[in-house]
PDB file of C-alpha atoms and ligand atoms in Angstrom:
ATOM      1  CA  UNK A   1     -91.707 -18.162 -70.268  1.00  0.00           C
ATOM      2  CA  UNK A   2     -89.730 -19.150 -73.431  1.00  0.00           C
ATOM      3  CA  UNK A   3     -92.376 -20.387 -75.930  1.00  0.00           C
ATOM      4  CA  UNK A   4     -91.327 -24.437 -76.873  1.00  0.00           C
ATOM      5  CA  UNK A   5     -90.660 -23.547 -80.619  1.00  0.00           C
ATOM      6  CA  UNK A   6     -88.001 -21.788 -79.318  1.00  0.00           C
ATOM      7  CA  UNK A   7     -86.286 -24.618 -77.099  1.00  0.00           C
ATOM      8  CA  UNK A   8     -86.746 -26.861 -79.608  1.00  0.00           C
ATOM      9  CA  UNK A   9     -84.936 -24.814 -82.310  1.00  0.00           C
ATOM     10  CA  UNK A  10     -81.839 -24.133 -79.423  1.00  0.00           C
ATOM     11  CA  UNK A  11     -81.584 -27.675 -79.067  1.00  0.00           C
ATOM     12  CA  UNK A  12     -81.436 -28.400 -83.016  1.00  0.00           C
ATOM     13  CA  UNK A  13     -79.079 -26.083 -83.718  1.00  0.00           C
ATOM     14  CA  UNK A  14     -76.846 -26.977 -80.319  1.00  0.00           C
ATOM     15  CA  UNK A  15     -76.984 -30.881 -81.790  1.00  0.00           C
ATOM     16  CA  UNK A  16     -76.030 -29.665 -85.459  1.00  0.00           C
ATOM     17  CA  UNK A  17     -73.294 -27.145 -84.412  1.00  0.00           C
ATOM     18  CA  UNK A  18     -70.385 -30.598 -83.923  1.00  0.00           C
ATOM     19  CA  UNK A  19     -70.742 -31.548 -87.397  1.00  0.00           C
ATOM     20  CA  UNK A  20     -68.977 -28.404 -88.988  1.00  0.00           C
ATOM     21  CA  UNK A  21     -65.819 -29.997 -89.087  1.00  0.00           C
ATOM     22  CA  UNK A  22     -62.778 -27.487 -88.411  1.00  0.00           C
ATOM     23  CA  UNK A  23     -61.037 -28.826 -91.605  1.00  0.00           C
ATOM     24  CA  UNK A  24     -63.561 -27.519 -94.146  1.00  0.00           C
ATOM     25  CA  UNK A  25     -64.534 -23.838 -94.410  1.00  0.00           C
ATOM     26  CA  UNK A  26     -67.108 -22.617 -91.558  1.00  0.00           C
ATOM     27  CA  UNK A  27     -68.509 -20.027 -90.316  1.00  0.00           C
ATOM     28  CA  UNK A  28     -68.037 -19.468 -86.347  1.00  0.00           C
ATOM     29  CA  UNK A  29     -70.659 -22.096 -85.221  1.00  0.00           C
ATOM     30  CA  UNK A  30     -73.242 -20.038 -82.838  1.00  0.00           C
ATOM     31  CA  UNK A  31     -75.314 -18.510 -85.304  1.00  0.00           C
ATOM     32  CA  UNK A  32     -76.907 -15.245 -85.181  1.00  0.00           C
ATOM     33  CA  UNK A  33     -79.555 -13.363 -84.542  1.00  0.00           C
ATOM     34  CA  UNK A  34     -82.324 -12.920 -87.396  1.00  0.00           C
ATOM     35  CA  UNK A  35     -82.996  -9.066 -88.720  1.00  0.00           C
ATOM     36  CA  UNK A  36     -79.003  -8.255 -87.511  1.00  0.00           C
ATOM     37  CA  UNK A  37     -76.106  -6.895 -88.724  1.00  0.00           C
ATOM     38  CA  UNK A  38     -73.516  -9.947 -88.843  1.00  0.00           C
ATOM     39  CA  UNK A  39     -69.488  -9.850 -89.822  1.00  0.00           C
ATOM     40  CA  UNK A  40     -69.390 -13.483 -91.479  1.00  0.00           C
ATOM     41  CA  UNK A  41     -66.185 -14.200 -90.760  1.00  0.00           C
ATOM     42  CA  UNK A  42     -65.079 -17.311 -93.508  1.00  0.00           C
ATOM     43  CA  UNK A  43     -62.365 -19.769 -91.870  1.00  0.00           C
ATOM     44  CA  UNK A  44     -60.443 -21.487 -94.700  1.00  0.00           C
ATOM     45  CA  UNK A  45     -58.449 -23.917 -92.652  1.00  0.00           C
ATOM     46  CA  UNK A  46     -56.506 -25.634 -95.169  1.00  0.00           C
ATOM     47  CA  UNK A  47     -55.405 -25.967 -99.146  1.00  0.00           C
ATOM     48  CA  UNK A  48     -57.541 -28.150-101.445  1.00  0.00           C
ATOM     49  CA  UNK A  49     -56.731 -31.766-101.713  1.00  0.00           C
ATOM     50  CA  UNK A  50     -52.843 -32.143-102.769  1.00  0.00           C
ATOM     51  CA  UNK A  51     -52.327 -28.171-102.704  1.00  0.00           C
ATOM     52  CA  UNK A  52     -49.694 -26.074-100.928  1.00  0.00           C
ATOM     53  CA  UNK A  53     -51.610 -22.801-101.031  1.00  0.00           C
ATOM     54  CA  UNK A  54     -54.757 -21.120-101.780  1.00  0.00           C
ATOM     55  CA  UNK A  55     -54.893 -18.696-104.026  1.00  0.00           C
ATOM     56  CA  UNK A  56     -58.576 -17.820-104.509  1.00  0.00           C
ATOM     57  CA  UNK A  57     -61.983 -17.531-102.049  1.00  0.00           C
ATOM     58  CA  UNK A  58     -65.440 -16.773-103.808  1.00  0.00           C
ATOM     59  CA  UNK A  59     -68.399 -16.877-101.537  1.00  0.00           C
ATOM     60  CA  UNK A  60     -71.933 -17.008-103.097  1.00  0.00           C
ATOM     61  CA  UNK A  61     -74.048 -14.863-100.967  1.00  0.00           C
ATOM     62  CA  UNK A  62     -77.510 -16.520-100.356  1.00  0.00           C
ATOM     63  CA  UNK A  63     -80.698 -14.258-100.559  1.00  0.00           C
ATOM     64  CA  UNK A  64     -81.189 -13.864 -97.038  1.00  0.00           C
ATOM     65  CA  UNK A  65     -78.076 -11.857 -96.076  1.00  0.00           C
ATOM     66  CA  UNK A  66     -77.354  -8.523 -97.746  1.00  0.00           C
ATOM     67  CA  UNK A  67     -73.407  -7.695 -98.580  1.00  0.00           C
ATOM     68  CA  UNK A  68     -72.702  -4.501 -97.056  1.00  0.00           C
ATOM     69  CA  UNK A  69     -68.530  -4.913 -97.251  1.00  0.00           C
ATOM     70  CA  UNK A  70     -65.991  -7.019 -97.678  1.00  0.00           C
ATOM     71  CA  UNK A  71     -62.765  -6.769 -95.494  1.00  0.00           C
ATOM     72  CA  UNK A  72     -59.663  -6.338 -97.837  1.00  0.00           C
ATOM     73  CA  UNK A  73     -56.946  -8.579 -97.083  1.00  0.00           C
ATOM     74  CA  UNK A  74     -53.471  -7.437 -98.124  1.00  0.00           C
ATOM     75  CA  UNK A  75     -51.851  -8.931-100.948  1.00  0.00           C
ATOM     76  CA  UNK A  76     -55.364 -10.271-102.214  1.00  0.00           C
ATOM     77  CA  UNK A  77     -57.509  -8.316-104.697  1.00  0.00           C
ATOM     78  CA  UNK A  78     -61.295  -7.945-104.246  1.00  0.00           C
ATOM     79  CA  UNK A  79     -64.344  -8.352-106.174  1.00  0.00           C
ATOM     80  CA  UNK A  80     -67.766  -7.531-105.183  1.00  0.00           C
ATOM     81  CA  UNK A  81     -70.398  -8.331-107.502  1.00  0.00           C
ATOM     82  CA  UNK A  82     -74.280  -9.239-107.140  1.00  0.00           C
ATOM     83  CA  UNK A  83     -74.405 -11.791-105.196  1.00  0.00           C
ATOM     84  CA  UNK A  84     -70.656 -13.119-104.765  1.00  0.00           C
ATOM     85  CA  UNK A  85     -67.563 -11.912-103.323  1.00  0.00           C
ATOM     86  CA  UNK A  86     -64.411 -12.935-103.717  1.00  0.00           C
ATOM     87  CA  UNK A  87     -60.204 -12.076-103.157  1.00  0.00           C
ATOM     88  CA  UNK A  88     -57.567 -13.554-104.949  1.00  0.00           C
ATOM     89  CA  UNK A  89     -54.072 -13.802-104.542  1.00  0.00           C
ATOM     90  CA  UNK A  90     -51.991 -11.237-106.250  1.00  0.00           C
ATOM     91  CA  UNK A  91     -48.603 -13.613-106.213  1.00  0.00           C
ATOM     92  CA  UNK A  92     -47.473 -16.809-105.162  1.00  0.00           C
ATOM     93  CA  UNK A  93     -45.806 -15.200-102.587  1.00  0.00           C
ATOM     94  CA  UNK A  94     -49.390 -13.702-100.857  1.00  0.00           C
ATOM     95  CA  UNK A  95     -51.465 -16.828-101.565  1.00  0.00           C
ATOM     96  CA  UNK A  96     -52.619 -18.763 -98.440  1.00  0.00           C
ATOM     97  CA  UNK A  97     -50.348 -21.715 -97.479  1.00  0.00           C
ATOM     98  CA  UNK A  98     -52.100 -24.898 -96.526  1.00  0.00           C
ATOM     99  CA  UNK A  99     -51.048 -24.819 -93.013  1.00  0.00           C
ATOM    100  CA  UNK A 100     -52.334 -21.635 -91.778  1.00  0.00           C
ATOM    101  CA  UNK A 101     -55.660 -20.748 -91.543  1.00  0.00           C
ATOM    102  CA  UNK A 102     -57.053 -17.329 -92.607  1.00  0.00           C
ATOM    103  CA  UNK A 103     -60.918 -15.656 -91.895  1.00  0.00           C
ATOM    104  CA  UNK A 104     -62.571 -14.349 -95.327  1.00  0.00           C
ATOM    105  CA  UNK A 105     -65.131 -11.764 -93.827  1.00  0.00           C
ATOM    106  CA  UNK A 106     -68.070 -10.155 -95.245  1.00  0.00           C
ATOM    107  CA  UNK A 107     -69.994  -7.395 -93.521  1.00  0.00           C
ATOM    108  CA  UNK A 108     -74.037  -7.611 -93.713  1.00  0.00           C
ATOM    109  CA  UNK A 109     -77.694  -7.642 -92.856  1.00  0.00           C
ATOM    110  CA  UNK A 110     -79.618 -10.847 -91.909  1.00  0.00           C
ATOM    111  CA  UNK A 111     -83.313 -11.716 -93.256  1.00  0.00           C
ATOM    112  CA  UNK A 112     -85.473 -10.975 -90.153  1.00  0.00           C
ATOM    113  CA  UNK A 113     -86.880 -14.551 -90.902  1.00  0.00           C
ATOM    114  CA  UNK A 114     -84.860 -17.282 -89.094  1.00  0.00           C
ATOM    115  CA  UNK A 115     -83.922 -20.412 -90.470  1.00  0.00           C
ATOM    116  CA  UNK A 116     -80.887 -21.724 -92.123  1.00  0.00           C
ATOM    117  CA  UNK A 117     -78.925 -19.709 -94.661  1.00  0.00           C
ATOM    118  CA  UNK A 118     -76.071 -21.703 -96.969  1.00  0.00           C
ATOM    119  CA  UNK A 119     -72.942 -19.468 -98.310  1.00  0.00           C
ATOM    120  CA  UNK A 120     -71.327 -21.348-100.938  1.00  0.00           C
ATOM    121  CA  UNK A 121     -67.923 -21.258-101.283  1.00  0.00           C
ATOM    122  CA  UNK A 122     -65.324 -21.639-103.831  1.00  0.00           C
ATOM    123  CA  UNK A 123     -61.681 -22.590-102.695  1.00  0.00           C
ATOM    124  CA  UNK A 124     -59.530 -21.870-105.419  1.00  0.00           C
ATOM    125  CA  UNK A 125     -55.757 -23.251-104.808  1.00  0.00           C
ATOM    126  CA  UNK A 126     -52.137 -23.990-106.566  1.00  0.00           C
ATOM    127  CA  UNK A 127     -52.995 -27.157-107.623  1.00  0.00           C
ATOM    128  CA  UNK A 128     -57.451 -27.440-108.399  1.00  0.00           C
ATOM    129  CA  UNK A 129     -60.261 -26.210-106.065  1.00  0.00           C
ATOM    130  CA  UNK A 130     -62.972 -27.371-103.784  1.00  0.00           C
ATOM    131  CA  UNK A 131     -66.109 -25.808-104.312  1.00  0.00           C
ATOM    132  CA  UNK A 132     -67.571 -26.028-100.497  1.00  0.00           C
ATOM    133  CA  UNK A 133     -71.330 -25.948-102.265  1.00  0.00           C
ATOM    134  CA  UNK A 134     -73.310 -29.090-101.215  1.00  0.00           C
ATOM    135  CA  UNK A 135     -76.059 -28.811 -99.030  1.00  0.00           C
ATOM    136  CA  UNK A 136     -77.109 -31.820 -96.557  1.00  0.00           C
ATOM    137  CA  UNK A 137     -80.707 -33.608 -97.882  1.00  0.00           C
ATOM    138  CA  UNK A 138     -80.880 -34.124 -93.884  1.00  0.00           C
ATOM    139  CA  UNK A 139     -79.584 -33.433 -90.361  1.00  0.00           C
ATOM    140  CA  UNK A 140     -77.331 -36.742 -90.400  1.00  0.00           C
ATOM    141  CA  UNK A 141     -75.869 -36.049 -94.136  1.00  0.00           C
ATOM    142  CA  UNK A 142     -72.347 -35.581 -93.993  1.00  0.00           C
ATOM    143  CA  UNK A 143     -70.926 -34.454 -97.888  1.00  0.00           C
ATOM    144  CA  UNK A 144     -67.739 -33.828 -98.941  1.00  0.00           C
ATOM    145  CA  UNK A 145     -67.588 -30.527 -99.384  1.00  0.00           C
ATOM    146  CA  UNK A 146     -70.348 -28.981 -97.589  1.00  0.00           C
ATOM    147  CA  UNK A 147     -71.615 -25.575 -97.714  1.00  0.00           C
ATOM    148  CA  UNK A 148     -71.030 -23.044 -95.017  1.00  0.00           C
ATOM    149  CA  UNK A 149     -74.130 -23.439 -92.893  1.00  0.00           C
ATOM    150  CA  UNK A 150     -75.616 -20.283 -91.138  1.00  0.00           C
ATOM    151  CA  UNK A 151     -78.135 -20.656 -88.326  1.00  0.00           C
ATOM    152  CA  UNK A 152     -80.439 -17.578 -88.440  1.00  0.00           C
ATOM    153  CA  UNK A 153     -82.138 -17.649 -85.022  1.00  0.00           C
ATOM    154  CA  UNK A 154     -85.511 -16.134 -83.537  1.00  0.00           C
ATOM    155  CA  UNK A 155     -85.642 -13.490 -81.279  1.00  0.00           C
ATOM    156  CA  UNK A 156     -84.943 -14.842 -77.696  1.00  0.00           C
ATOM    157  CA  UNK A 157     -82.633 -17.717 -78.958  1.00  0.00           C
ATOM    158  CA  UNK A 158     -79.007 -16.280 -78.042  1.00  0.00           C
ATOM    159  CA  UNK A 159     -76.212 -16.448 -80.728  1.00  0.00           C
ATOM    160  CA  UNK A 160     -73.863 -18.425 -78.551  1.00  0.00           C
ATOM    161  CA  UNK A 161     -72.335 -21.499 -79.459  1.00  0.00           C
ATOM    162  CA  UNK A 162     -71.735 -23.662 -76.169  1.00  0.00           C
ATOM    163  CA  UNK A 163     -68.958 -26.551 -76.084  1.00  0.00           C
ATOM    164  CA  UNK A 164     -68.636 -29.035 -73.303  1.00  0.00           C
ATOM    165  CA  UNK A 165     -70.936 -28.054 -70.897  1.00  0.00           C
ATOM    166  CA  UNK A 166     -71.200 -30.244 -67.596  1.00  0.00           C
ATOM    167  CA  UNK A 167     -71.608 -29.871 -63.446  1.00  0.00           C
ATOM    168  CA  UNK A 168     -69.576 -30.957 -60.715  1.00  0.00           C
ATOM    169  CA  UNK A 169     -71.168 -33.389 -58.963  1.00  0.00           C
ATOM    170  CA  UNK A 170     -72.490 -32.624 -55.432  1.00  0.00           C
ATOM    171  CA  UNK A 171     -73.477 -35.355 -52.641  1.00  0.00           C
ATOM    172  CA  UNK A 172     -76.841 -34.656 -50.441  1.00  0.00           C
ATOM    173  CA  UNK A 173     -76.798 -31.761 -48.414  1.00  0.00           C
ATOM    174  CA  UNK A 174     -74.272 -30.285 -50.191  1.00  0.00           C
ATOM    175  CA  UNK A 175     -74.703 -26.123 -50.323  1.00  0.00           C
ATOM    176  CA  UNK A 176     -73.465 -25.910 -53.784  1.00  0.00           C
ATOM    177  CA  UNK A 177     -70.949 -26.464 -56.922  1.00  0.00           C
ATOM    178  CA  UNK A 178     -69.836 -25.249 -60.595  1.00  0.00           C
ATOM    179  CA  UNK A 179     -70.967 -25.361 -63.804  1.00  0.00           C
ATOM    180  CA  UNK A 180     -68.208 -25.203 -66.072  1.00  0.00           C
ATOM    181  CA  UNK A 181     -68.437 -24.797 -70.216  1.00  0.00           C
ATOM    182  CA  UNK A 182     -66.549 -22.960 -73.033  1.00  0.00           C
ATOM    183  CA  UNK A 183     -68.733 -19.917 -74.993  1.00  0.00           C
ATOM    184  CA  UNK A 184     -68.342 -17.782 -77.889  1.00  0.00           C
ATOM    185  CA  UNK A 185     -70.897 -15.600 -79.395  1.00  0.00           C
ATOM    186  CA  UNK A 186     -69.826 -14.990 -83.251  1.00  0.00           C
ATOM    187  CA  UNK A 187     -71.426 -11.422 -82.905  1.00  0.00           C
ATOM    188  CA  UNK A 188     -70.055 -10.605 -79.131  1.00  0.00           C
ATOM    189  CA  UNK A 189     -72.881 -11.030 -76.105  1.00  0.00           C
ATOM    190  CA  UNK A 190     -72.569 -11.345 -72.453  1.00  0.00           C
ATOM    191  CA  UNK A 191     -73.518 -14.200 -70.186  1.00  0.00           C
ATOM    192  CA  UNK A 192     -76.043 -11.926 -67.691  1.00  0.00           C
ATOM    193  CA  UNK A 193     -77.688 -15.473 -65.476  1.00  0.00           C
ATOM    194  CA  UNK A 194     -78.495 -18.329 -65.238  1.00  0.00           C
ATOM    195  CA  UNK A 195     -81.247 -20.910 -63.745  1.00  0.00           C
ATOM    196  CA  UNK A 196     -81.906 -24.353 -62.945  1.00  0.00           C
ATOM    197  CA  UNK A 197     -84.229 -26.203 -61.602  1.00  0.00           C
ATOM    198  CA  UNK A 198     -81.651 -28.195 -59.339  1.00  0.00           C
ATOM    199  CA  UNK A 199     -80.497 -24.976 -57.695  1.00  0.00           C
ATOM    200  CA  UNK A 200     -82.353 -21.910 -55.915  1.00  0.00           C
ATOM    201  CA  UNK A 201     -79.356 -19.809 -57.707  1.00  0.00           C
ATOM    202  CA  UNK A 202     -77.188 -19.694 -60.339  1.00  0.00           C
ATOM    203  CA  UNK A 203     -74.988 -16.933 -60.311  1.00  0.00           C
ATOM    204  CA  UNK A 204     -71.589 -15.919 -62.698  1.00  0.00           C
ATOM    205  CA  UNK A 205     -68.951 -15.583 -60.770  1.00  0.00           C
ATOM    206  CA  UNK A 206     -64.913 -14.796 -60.987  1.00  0.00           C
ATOM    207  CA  UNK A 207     -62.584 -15.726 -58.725  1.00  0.00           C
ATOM    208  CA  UNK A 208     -59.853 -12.814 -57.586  1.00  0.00           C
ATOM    209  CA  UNK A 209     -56.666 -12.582 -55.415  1.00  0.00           C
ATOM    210  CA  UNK A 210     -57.712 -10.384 -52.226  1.00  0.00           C
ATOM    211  CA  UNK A 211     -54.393 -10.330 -50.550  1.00  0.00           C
ATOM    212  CA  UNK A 212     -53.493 -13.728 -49.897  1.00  0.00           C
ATOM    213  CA  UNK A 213     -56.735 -15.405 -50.425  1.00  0.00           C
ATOM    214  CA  UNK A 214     -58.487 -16.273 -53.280  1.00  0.00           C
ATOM    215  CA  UNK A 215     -62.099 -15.245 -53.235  1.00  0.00           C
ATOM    216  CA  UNK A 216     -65.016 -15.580 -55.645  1.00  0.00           C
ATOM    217  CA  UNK A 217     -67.891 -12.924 -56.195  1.00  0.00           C
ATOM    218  CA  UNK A 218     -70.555 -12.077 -58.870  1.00  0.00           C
ATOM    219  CA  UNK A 219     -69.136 -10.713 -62.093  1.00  0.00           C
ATOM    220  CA  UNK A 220     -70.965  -7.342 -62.214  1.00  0.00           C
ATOM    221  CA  UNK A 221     -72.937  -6.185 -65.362  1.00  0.00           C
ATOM    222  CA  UNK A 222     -72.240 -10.173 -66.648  1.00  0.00           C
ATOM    223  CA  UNK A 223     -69.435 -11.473 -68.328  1.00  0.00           C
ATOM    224  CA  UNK A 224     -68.099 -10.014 -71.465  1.00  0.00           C
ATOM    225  CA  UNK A 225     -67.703 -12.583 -74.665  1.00  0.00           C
ATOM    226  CA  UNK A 226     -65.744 -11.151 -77.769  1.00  0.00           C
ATOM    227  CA  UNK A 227     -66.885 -11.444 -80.911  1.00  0.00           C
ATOM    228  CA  UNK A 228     -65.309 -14.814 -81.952  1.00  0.00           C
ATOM    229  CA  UNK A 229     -63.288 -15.354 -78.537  1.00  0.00           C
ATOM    230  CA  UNK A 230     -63.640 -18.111 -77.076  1.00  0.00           C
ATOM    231  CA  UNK A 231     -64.182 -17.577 -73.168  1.00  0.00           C
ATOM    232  CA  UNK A 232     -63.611 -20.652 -70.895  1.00  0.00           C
ATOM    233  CA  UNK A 233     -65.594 -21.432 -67.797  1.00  0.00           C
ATOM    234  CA  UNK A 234     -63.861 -23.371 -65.681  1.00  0.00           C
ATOM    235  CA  UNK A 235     -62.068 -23.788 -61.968  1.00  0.00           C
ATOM    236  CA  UNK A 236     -60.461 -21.479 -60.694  1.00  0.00           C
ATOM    237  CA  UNK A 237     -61.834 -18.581 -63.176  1.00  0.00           C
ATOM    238  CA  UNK A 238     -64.861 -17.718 -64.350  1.00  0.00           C
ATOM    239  CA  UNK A 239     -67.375 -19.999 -63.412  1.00  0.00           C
ATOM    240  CA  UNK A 240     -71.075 -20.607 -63.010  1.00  0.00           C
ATOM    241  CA  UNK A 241     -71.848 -20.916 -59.471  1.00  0.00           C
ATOM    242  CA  UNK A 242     -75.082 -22.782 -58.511  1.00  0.00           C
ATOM    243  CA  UNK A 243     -76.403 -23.291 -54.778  1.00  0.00           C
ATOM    244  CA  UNK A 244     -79.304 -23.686 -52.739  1.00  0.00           C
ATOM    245  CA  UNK A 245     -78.868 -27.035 -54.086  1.00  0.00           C
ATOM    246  CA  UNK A 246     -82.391 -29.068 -53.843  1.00  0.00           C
ATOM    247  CA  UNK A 247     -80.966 -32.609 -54.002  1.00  0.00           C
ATOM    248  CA  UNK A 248     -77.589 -34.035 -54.980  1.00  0.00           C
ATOM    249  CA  UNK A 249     -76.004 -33.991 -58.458  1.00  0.00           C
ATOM    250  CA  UNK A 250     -74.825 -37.760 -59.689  1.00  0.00           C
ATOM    251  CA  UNK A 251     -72.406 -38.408 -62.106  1.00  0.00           C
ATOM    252  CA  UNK A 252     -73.947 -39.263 -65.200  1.00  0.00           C
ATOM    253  CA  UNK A 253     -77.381 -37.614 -64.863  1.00  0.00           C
ATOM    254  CA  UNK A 254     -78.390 -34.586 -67.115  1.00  0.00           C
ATOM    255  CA  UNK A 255     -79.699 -31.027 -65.322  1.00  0.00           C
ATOM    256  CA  UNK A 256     -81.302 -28.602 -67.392  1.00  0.00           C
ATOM    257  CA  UNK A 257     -79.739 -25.239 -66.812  1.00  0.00           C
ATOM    258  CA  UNK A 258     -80.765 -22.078 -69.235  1.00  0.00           C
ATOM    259  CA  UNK A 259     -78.330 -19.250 -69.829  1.00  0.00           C
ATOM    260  CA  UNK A 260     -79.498 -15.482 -70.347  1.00  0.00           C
ATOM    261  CA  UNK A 261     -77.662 -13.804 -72.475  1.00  0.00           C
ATOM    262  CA  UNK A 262     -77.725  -9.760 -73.468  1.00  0.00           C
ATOM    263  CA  UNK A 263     -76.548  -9.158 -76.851  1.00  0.00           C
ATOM    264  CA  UNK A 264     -74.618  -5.909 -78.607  1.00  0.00           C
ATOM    265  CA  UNK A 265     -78.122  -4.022 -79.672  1.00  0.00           C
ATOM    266  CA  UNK A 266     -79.425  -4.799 -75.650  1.00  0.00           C
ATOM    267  CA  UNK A 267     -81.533  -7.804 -76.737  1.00  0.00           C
ATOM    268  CA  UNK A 268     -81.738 -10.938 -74.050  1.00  0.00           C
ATOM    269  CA  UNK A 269     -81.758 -14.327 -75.091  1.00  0.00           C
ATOM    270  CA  UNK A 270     -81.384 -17.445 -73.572  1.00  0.00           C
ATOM    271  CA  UNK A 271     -80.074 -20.825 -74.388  1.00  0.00           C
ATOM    272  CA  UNK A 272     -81.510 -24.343 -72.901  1.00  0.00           C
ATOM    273  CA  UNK A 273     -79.552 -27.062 -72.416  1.00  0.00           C
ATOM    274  CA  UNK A 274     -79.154 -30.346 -71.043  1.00  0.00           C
ATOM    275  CA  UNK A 275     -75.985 -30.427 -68.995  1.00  0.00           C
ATOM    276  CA  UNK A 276     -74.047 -33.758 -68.048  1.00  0.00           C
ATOM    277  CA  UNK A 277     -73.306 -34.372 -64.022  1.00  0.00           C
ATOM    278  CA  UNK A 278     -69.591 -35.438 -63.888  1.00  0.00           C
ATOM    279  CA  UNK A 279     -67.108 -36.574 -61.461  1.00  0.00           C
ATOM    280  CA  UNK A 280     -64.831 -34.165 -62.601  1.00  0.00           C
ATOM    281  CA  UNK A 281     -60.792 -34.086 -62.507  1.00  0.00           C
ATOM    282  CA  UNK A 282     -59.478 -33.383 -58.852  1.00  0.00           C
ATOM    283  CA  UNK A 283     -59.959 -29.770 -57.831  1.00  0.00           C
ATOM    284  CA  UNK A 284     -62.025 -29.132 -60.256  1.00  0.00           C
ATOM    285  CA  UNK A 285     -65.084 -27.501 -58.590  1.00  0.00           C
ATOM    286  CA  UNK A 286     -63.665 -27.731 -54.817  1.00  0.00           C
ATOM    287  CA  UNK A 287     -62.540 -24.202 -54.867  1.00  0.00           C
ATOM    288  CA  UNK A 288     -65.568 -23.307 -55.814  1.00  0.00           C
ATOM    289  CA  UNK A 289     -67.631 -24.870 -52.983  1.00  0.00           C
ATOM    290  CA  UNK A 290     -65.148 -24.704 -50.717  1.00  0.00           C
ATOM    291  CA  UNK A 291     -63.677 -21.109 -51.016  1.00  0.00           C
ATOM    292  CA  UNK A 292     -67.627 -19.624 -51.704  1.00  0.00           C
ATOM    293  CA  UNK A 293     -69.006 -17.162 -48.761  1.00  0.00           C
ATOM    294  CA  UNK A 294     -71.379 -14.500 -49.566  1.00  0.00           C
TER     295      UNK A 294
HETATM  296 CU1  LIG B 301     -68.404 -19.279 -57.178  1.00  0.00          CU
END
C-alpha cells in the first residue's frame, strides 16, 4: 500500500511540473529523490531581455543541497564559493548566444527531508541580467523571473516527470489496449510495472521485427530511462500494454494507472496518476491489440 501523503504529494508536484516554462532557467522537471546524490543540471534557454549572449551564470545554492562539483565548461571560468557557484565567459567569442541553450550543472547531496528546494540564479548577459530569484507566495503565482524550483521527494515517490499520459480507448469485451506517455527521470530510473484497476495486467512491452512480422513482448528487467532523456511511449514502440480489460475505456473518462519505478541505488517508487481515455489518431493503439499474443 502507498500511504495517501504520498499520492497526494505525486499529484502536487505532477500539477506544478507545466508551469516551469522552457524559456526561463529550470531544472529538468521530475524532481528527485530526498537523501540522494543529484547532478542539477541548469538549462539557460535564452539571453536576458534585449541580449545576444550570456556571459555569466551564478547559482545560489539553497541549504538543503550540498555542492560537491561543478562541471567546467570550456571557455568559461569557475568559481566555487560557500554557497554559490558560478562560470563566466572568458571572451565574447565563448559567451552563450541567445539562441542556443546550454545546461549549467552542479554535482551534490540532497537534504534527506523532502520538500521544495529554490536555486537562485543569476543570468548575467551582453547587454543587463535577469536574476531568476523570486519565489511563488502560492501554487498559481506565476513571477517574472522565477527561481529554479526543486521538488525533493519522499521515499517511494519516483523521480520521473510524466508528460501526456492517456489510453486508447477500448469498446466492451475488448481483450486489451495501450497506454502511451513520454518519461524522463532527471537522475536515470527504469519503468519496472504497472497497475490499474481497469485491467487484470499492465505489462511494458516493445515491439520487434521477427522476420517479417512485427511482434510485441515484455521488455525484460524494465525499460531503461537516461538521465535527462526523454523516452517516448507510444505505437509501434515501447508501450504500456494493459489487458484483462474489466469494462470498456470511453473517450474522455480518467483511469488511474500507477507506475513502479526502480531507481539507480535499487530503490522502487511509484507514481499515481490520473490518465485521460482518448480516441486516439488512427493506428494508434491497433497494433497493439491487434498484433498482441502471448
Ligand atoms: Cu503490447
Amino acid at each position: 500500500m502507498i500511504p495517501s501523503f504520498v499520492r497526494a504529494f505525486a499529484l502536487v508536484a505532477a500539477a506544478a511540473a507545466p508551469a516551469a516554462a522552457s524559456a526561463h532557467v529550470t531544472l529538468p522537471p521530475g524532481g528527485a529523490s530526498a537523501g540522494d546524490s543529484y547532478a542539477a543540471a541548469f538549462r539557460v534557454g535564452h539571453a536576458c531581455s534585449g541580449a545576444h549572449s550570456t556571459t555569466g551564470i551564478t547559482v545560489r545554492v539553497p541549504e538543503g543541497f550540498s555542492v560537491q562539483k561543478a562541471e567546467p565548461r570550456p571557455g568559461w571560468t569557475l568559481t566555487t564559493a560557500p554557497g554559490s557557484v558560478s562560470w563566466r565567459a572568458d571572451s565574447a567569442r565563448s559567451a552563450l548566444p541567445a539562441a542556443e541553450r546550454a545546461e549549467f550543472v552542479v554535482q551534490g547531496t540532497l537534504t534527506a527531508k523532502p520538500g521544495t528546494l529554490w536555486f537562485k540564479v543569476l543570468q548575467s548577459c551582453d547587454v543587463g541580467s535577469a536574476d531568476w530569484a523570486e519565489v511563488p507566495a502560492a501554487a498559481t503565482d506565476k513571477p517574472a523571473y522565477p527561481a529554479v524550483r526543486l521538488d525533493v521527494l519522499p521515499p517511494g515517490v519516483a523521480a520521473v516527470e510524466v508528460r501526456d499520459p492517456w489510453v486508447r480507448f477500448a469498446v466492451k469485451g475488448q481483450s486489451g489496449t495501450g497506454a502511451f506517455m513520454t518519461l524522463t527521470a532527471p537522475s536515470g530510473a527504469r519503468l519496472t510495472g504497472a497497475s490499474t484497476p481497469v485491467a487484470g495486467r499492465a505489462e511494458v512491452h516493445e515491439m520487434k521485427m521477427e522476420g517479417d512480422v512485427m511482434r510485441m513482448r515484455p521488455v525484460a528487467g524494465g525499460l531503461e530511462l537516461p538521465p535527462r532523456q526523454a523516452v517516448e511511449l507510444k505505437s509501434g514502440g515501447y508501450h504500456l500494454m494493459l489487458t484483462e480489460l474489466k469494462k470498456a475505456l470511453v473517450a474522455g473518462e480518467t483511469v488511474p494507472l500507477t507506475l513502479e519505478f526502480v531507481d539507480r541505488a535499487g530503490r522502487t517508487g511509484v507514481l499515481r496518476l490520473d490518465v485521460p481515455v482518448r480516441a486516439g489518431a488512427a493506428g494508434d493503439g491497433d497494433a497493439a491489440s491487434a498484433a498482441h499474443r502471448h
